[in-house]
Amino acid sequence: FQHGIRPPPALHSETLHRGAVMLRSANYDSFMMGVNQRRKQSYPVVCLYATVALFGLLVVLALRMGDTSSEPQMAQMSRQDLMATLRSVPATVRFSPGFTSSMKKGCDTSSSSLHATRQRLVPRSTEVSKREQLKQIKRQDTFNRMGFKETRPIAEKEMFDEFQSDVIKDMRDNLYTMEKGDITFRLAQDFGFCWGVERAVQMAIEAKLHYGDKTIHITNEIIHNPGVNDKMANMGIKFIPVEDGVKNFDQVEKDDVVILPAFGATLEEMQLLTERGVQIVDTTCPWVSKVWNSVDAHTKGGMTSIIHGTWSHEETIATASFAEDYIIVKTMQEAEYVANYILNGGDKAEFMEKFKNAMSKGFDPDVHLKKLGLANQTTMYKKETRAIGQMLQKTMMQKYGPEELNKHYMEFDTICDATQERQDAIHELAEDKTIDFFLIVGGWDSSNTRHLVEIPEHQG
């Protein structure tokens, strides 16, 4: 798929099936190894397809011209004739921008132009979607999202030494309970760093060990945990400064290393860093990337993304950058306000003022609330996101009728499983009314931490 050539259906389905199983097991390395192994197995077949298609193109061109030995005659072929010829090529083959630009310059079919065509086969379109722009960035040799195997053993040991606890181990072995004097301590059965956070922190350590004395920056806190961010600073990793709410990348120079945090980064930031020629280490959590795929699906369907999240949170800012039209709602109350406007109209000026920091440029509630897709910040309450989804679904059904619902509403489940498991564990503890006091350990600016604090508060 990376080169625009469709593999055989059997291989394709097998790769997706096994990849899905591996991904559900949360073993990222095994997943990628499986995909890469099958990708290598597909190369002979893919190369055969490409060779046959290219040979067919050359034969068609030769037959059109009637003289395969004369390059000047081929160069005299009109653009209209050449385009008609190209349309006869199978749809599984597309040509690089370099080849199409050569047609505009006089149909130069020299060997150098054909060599450029062979180098990369990519889809052609008049408009490049934001998702495709992201894919182009990820294809660069300067982009790394797999970590560094040669430094991984050292990083893994450092993670174990830094973030493991004998006290926690003893509590786990004793049914998550510890007694000291007349005080009983209970430990939530799901807690601590999720897999995505562990992966991000470990990749940052791997990058520091790999690049040595190179200048390394990070676009934001790698996670919302003061201890971890202090560790990053002590390792010599520099945080991009923020001035008046805007990140200042002036200190980033060519060949520097820039780490993208677990929350992700905006498309504009990635484009800037790519153009500047830096080495990018992407630690974005795969669950966050899953949300980006959802908003891309909304865009393809001509829908406005309703993002359940906090408009100022780094993850939501990144997600919004991959949407065309969007509005961000933090609570059920805000979502109900939007739904009421859809059904009954209202004060447009009041609406615009209420969401002035939480909508896309040029957003018009009278235009952009006719087709909706729901996405979310991965650390929000899963129950609340589902409730908002059900309410929006009912709203669009009431507005347009059940038979038109699929044309006006789309929803995917993109709440992180680890987030939900930790919330459920606190819910379970909060049901024990003999507990007098809850201690939640985490960053004060962490969305996850705040939600965990709210659960026992709401349950009294």
PDB file of N, CA, C and O in Angstrom, residues 82 113 220 228 242 302 317 409:
ATOM      1  N   LEU A  82      -1.132  11.554 -24.954  1.00  0.00           N
ATOM      2  CA  LEU A  82      -0.438  10.838 -23.894  1.00  0.00           C
ATOM      3  C   LEU A  82      -1.373  10.553 -22.726  1.00  0.00           C
ATOM      4  O   LEU A  82      -1.373   9.466 -22.148  1.00  0.00           O
ATOM      5  N   SER A 113      13.266  10.515 -16.876  1.00  0.00           N
ATOM      6  CA  SER A 113      11.884  10.697 -16.428  1.00  0.00           C
ATOM      7  C   SER A 113      11.265   9.358 -16.057  1.00  0.00           C
ATOM      8  O   SER A 113      10.577   9.236 -15.055  1.00  0.00           O
ATOM      9  N   ASN A 220       6.662  18.998  23.815  1.00  0.00           N
ATOM     10  CA  ASN A 220       5.801  19.219  24.968  1.00  0.00           C
ATOM     11  C   ASN A 220       6.245  18.273  26.072  1.00  0.00           C
ATOM     12  O   ASN A 220       7.170  17.482  25.871  1.00  0.00           O
ATOM     13  N   VAL A 228       8.609  12.222  35.628  1.00  0.00           N
ATOM     14  CA  VAL A 228       9.112  11.778  34.330  1.00  0.00           C
ATOM     15  C   VAL A 228       9.689  12.954  33.542  1.00  0.00           C
ATOM     16  O   VAL A 228      10.751  12.844  32.920  1.00  0.00           O
ATOM     17  N   VAL A 242       7.262  27.964  25.302  1.00  0.00           N
ATOM     18  CA  VAL A 242       5.957  28.489  24.897  1.00  0.00           C
ATOM     19  C   VAL A 242       5.889  29.955  25.291  1.00  0.00           C
ATOM     20  O   VAL A 242       6.097  30.306  26.452  1.00  0.00           O
ATOM     21  N   GLY A 302     -17.501  14.178   4.418  1.00  0.00           N
ATOM     22  CA  GLY A 302     -18.057  15.524   4.400  1.00  0.00           C
ATOM     23  C   GLY A 302     -18.696  15.917   5.712  1.00  0.00           C
ATOM     24  O   GLY A 302     -19.638  16.717   5.746  1.00  0.00           O
ATOM     25  N   ILE A 317      -5.653  19.328  20.717  1.00  0.00           N
ATOM     26  CA  ILE A 317      -5.101  20.279  19.743  1.00  0.00           C
ATOM     27  C   ILE A 317      -4.539  19.524  18.547  1.00  0.00           C
ATOM     28  O   ILE A 317      -4.754  19.903  17.385  1.00  0.00           O
ATOM     29  N   TYR A 409     -24.621  10.965  10.562  1.00  0.00           N
ATOM     30  CA  TYR A 409     -23.924  10.714  11.831  1.00  0.00           C
ATOM     31  C   TYR A 409     -22.996   9.510  11.705  1.00  0.00           C
ATOM     32  O   TYR A 409     -23.350   8.489  11.104  1.00  0.00           O
TER      33      TYR A 409
END
